Short mmCIF file of C-alpha atoms in Angstrom, two decimals:
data_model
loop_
_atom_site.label_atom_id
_atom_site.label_comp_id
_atom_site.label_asym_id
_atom_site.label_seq_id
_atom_site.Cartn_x
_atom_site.Cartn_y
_atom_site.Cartn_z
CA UNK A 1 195.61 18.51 88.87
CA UNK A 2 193.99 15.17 88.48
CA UNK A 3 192.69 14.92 91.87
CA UNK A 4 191.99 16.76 95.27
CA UNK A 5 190.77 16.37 98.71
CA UNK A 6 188.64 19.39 100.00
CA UNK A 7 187.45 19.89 103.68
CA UNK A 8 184.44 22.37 104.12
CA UNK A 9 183.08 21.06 100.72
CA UNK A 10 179.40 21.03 101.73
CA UNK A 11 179.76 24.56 102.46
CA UNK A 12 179.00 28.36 100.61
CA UNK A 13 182.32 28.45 99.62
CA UNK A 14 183.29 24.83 99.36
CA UNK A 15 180.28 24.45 96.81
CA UNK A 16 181.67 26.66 94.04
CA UNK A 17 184.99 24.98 94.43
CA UNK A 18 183.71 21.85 94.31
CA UNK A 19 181.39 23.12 91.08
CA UNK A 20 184.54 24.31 89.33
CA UNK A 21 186.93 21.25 89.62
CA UNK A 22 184.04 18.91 88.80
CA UNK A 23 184.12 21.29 85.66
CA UNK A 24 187.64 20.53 84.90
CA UNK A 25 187.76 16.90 85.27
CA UNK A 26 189.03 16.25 88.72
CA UNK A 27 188.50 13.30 90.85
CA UNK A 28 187.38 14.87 94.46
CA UNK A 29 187.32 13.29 97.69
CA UNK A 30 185.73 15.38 100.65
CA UNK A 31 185.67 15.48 104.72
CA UNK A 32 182.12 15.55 106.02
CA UNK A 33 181.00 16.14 109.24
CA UNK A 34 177.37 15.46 109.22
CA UNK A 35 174.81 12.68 107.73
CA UNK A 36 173.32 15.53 106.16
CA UNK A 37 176.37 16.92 103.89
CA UNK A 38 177.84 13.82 103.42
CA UNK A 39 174.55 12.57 101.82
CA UNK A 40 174.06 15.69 99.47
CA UNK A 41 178.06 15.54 98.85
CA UNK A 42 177.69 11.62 97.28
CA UNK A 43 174.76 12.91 95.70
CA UNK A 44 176.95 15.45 93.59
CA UNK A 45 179.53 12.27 92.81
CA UNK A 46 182.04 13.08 95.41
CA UNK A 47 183.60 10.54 97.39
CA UNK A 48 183.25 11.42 101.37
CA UNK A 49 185.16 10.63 104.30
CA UNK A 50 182.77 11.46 107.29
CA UNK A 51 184.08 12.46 110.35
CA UNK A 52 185.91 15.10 112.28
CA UNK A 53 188.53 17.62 111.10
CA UNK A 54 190.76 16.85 114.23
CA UNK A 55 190.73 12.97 113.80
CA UNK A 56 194.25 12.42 113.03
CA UNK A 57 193.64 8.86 112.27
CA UNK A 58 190.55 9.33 109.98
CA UNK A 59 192.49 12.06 107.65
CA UNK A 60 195.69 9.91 107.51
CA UNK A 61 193.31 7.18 106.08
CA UNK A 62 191.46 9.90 104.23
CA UNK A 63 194.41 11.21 102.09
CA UNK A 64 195.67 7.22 100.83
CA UNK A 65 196.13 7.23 98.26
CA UNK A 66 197.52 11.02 97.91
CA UNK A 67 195.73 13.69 95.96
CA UNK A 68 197.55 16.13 93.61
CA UNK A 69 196.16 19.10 96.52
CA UNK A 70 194.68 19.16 99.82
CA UNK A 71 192.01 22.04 99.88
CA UNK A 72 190.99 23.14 103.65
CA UNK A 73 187.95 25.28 103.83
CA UNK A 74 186.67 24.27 106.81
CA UNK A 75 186.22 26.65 109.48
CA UNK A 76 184.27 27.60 112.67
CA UNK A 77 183.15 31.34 112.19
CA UNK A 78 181.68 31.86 115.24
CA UNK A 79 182.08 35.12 117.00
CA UNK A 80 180.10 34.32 120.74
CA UNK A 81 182.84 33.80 123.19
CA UNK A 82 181.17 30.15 124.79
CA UNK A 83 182.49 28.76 121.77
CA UNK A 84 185.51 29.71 121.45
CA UNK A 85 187.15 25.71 122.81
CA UNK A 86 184.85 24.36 119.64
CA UNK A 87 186.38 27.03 117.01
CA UNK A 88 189.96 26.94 117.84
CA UNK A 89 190.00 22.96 118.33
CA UNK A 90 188.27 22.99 114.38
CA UNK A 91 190.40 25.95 113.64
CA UNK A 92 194.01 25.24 115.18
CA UNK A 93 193.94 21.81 115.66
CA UNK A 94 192.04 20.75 112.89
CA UNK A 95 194.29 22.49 110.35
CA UNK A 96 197.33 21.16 112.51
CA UNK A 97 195.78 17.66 111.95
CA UNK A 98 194.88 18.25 108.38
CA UNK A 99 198.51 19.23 107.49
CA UNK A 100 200.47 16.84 109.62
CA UNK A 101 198.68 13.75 107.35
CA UNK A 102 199.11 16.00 104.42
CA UNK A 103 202.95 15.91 104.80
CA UNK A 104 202.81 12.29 106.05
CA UNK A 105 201.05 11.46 103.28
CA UNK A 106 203.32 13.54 100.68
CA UNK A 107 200.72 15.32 99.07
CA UNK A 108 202.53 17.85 96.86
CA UNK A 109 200.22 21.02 97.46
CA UNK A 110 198.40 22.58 100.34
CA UNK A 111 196.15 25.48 99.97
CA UNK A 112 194.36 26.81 102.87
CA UNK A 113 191.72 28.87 103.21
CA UNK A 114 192.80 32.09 105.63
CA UNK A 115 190.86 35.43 106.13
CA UNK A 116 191.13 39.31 105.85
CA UNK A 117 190.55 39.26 109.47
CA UNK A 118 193.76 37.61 109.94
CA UNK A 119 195.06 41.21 109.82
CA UNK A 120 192.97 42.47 112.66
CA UNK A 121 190.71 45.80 113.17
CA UNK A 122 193.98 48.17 110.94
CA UNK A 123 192.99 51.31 109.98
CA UNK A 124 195.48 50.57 107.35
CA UNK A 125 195.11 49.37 104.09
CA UNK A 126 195.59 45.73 103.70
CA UNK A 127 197.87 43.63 101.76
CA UNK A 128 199.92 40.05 101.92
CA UNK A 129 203.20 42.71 103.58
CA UNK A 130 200.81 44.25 106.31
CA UNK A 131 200.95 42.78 110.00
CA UNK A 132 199.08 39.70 111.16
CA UNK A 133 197.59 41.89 114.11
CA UNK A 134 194.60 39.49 114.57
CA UNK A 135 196.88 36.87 116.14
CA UNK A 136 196.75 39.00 119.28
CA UNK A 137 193.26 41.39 118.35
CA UNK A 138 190.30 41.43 120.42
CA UNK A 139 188.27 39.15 117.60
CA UNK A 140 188.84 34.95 118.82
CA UNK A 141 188.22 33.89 115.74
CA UNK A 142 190.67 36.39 113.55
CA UNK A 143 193.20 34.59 116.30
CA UNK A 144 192.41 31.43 115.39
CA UNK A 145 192.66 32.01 111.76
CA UNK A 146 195.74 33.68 112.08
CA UNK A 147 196.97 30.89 114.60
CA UNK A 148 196.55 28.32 111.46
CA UNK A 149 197.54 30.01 109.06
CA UNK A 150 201.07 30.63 110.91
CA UNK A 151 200.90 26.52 111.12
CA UNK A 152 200.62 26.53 107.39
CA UNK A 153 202.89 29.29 106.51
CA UNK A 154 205.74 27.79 109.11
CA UNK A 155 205.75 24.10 107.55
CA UNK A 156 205.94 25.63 104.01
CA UNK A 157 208.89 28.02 104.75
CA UNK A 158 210.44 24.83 106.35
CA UNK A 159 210.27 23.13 103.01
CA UNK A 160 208.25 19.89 104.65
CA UNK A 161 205.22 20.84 102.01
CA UNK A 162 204.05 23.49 99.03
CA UNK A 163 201.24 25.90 100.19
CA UNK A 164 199.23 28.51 99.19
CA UNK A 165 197.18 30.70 101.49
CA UNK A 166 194.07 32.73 100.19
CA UNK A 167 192.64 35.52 102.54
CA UNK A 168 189.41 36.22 101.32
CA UNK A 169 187.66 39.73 102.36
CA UNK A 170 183.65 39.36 102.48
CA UNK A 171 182.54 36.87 100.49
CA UNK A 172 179.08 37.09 98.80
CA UNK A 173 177.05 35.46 95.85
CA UNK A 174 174.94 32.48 95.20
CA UNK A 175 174.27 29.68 97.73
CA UNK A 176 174.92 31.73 101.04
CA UNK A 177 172.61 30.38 103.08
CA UNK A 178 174.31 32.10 106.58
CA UNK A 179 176.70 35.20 105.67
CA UNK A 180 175.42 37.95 104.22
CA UNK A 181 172.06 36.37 103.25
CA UNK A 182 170.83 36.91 106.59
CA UNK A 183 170.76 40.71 105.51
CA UNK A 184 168.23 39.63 102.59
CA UNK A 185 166.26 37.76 104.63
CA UNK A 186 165.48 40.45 107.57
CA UNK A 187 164.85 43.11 104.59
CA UNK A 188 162.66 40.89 103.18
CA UNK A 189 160.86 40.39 106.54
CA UNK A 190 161.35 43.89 107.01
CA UNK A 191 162.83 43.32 110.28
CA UNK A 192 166.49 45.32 109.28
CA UNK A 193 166.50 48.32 111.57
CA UNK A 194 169.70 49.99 109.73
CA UNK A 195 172.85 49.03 108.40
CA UNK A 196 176.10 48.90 110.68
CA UNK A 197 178.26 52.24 110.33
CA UNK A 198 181.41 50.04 109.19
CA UNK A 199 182.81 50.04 104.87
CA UNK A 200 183.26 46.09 103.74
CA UNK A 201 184.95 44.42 101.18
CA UNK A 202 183.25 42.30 99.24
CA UNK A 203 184.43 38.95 97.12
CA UNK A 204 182.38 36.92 94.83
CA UNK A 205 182.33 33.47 96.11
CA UNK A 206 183.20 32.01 92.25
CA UNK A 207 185.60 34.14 91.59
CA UNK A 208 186.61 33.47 95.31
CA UNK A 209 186.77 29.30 93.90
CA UNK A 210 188.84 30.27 90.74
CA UNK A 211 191.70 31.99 92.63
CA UNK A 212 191.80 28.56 94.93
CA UNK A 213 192.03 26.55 91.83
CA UNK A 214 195.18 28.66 90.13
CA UNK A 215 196.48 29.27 93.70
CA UNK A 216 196.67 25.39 93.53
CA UNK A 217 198.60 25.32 90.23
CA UNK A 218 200.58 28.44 91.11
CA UNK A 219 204.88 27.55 91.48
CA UNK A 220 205.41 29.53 94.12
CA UNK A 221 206.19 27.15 97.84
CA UNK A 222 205.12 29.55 99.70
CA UNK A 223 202.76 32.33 98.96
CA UNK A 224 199.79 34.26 100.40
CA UNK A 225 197.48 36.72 98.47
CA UNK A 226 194.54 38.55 99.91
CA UNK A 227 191.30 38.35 98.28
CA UNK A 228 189.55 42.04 98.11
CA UNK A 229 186.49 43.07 95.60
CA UNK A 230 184.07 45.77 95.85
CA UNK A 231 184.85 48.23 98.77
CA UNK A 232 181.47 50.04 99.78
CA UNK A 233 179.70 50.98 103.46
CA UNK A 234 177.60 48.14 104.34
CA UNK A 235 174.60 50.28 103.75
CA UNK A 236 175.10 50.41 100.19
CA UNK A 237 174.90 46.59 100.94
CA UNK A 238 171.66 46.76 102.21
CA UNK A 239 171.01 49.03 99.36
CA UNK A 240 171.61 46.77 96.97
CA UNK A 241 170.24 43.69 98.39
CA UNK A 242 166.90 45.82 99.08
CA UNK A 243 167.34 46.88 95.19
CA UNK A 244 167.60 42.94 94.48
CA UNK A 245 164.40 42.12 96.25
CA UNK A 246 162.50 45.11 94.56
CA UNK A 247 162.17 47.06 98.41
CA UNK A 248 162.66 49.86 100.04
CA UNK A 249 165.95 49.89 101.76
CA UNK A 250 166.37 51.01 105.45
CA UNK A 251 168.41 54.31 105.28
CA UNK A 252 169.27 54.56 108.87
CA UNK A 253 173.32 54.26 109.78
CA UNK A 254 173.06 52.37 113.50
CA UNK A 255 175.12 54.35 115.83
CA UNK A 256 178.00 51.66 117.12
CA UNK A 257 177.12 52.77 120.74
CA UNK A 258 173.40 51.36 120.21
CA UNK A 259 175.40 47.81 118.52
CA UNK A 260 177.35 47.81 121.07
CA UNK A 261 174.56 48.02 124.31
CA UNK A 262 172.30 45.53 122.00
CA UNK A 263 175.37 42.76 121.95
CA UNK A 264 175.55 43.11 125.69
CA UNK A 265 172.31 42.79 126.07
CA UNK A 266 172.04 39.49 123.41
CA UNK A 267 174.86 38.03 125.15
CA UNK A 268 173.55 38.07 128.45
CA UNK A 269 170.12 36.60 127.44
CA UNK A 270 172.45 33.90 125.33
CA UNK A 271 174.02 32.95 128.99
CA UNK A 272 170.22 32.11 129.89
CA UNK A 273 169.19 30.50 126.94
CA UNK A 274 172.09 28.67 125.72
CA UNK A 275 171.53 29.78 121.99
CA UNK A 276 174.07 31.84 120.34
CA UNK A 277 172.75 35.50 120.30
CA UNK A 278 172.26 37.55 117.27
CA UNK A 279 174.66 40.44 118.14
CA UNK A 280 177.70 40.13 119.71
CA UNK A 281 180.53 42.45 120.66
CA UNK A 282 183.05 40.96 118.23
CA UNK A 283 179.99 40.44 115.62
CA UNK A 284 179.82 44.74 116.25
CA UNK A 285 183.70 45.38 115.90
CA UNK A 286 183.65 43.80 112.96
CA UNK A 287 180.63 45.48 111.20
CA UNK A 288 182.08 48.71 112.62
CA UNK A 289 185.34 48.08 111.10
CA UNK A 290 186.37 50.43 108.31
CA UNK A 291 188.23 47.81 105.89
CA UNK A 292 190.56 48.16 102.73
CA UNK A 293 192.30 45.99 100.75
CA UNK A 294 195.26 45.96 97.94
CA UNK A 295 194.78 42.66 96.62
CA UNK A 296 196.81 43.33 93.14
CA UNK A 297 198.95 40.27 93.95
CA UNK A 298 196.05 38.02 93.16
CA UNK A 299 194.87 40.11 90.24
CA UNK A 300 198.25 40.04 88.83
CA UNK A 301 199.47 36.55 89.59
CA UNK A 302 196.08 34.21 90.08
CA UNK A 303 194.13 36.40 86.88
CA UNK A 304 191.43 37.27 89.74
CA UNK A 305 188.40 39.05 89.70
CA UNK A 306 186.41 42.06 91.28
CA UNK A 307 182.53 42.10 90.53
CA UNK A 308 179.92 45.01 91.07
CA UNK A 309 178.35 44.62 94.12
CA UNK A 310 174.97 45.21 92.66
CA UNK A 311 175.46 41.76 90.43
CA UNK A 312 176.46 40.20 93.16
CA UNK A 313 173.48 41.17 95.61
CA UNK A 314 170.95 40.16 92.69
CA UNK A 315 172.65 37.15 92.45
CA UNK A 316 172.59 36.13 96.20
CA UNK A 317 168.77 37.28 96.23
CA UNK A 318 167.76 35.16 92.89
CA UNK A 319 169.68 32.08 94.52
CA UNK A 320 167.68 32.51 98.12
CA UNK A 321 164.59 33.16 96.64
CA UNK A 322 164.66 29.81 93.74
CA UNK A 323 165.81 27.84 97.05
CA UNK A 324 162.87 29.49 99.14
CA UNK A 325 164.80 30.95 101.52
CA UNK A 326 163.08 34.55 101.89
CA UNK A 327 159.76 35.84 102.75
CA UNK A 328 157.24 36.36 100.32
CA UNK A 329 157.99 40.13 99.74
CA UNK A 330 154.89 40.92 98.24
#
């Protein structure tokens, strides 16, 4: 791979892939949607194309002349129902977009980042053979994921391009600045009440990067693998990230009743306000979600990696705090 084009590179995610082919020598060119990231993505030496993921136009400009791979991370990962228009036209028609100029443009490889969630609220155990019951689930944006990643999957098995779709669980690590960090942050404010009574999966963001990379280079025309890592109940999150930032950690399990009234209650104030409101009912299905995932595929066939969720907690709390994102917890 000599070159690639990456949407969502100014993100958590899209950082550490950027970070890793930079490492390796290739030429990137990147979609940016604000001033903001396409300032700090030139400032890393990556060429930017600034504008919107559903500007058919813009990407068929964009992608001349053709990378080796188009890389699309970006994603709306809302879960408050008044934007659901916004997320499905980044979501659905913005991966639509993305791959139509892809295949216009003949770029050999796609790889598109899907989700776990594309599989829905299962009691089962998850792998790349389990149903895509998010496409119909009560969560929009597990339908819009699942919705693009059908796009993807179709115009592969139709032999117009090569793709590869990753479904990462729960990612965590270094430069999280909206995901899971948000736990840090109220436990260093000590504003976390209790953790949610659901068990999470949870991927290191690099190794998360690496798998893209030899998902990328992998032969295979078609081909998913899901992306698991350390399964444990999202208190031992909090657990950890409270170890991390040298703190107690709140031991209380919240009852999914008492999520469930609070998200009604946030959602109605949101209608008021117009801001997006901390809990919401799909926000609580999904931290109330027991989740489990077989991922051996991808450990087999892309060489990837679990990490301890304790070294990846310290890790997330050593990157907020040396970018000043936490409350003096002293």
């Amino acid at each position: 791979m000599r070159s690639a084009f990456i949407t969502g590179a100014g993100g958590f995610l899209g950082g550490h892939l950027c970070a890793v082919l930079q490492r390796q020598g290739v030429a990137l060119r990147a979609l940016a949607h604000s001033d903001a990231s396409a300032a700090a993505l030139r400032a890393a030496g990556i060429e930017v194309v600034q504008g919107e993921i559903d500007d058919a136009a813009l990407l068929a400009r964009a992608l001349i002349p053709a990378p080796d791979v188009v890389f699309h991370l970006a994603g709306d990962t809302s879960v408050w129902r008044r934007q659901r228009a916004r997320q499905w036209r980044i979501n659905v028609d913005g991966t639509r977009a993305l791959l139509d100029a892809a295949i216009a443009a003949g770029v050999p490889r796609f790889v598109y980042t899907s989700s776990i969630s594309v599989y829905g609220l299962t009691a089962a155990c998850i792998d790349e053979d389990s149903p895509r019951l998010g496409l119909h689930g009560p969560v929009h944006y597990a339908r819009s994921k699942a919705a693009a990643e059908a796009l993807v999957c179709a115009a592969a098995q139709s032999g117009r391009i090569s793709a590869a779709v990753l479904q990462p669980s729960h990612i965590l690590g270094p430069g999280d600045r909206h995901n899971w960090s948000r736990l840090a942050q109220l436990i260093a404010a000590r504003r976390l009440p209790g953790a949610p009574p659901g068990v999470g999966v949870f991927a290191d963001a690099r190794e998360v990067a690496a798998a893209h990379v030899a998902a990328a280079m992998h032969p295979a025309a078609a081909r998913a693998w899901v992306l698991g890592g350390a399964a444990a109940p999202f208190s031992a999150l909090v657990a950890a990230l409270a170890r991390a930032l040298h703190l107690p950690a709140p031991h209380r399990t919240l009852p999914h009743a008492l999520l469930w009234l609070r998200a009604v209650l946030d959602e109605s104030a949101a209608v008021c306000t117009g801001q997006p409101p901390a809990l919401t009912r799909e926000s609580v299905a999904l931290a109330c979600h027991h989740l489990c995932v077989d991922d051996a595929r991808a450990r087999i066939e892309l060489g990837y990696r679990h990490q301890p969720l304790q070294t990846m907690a310290d890790d997330t709390v050593a990157w907020l705090q040396a970018a000043h994102l936490l409350a003096a917890t002293q």
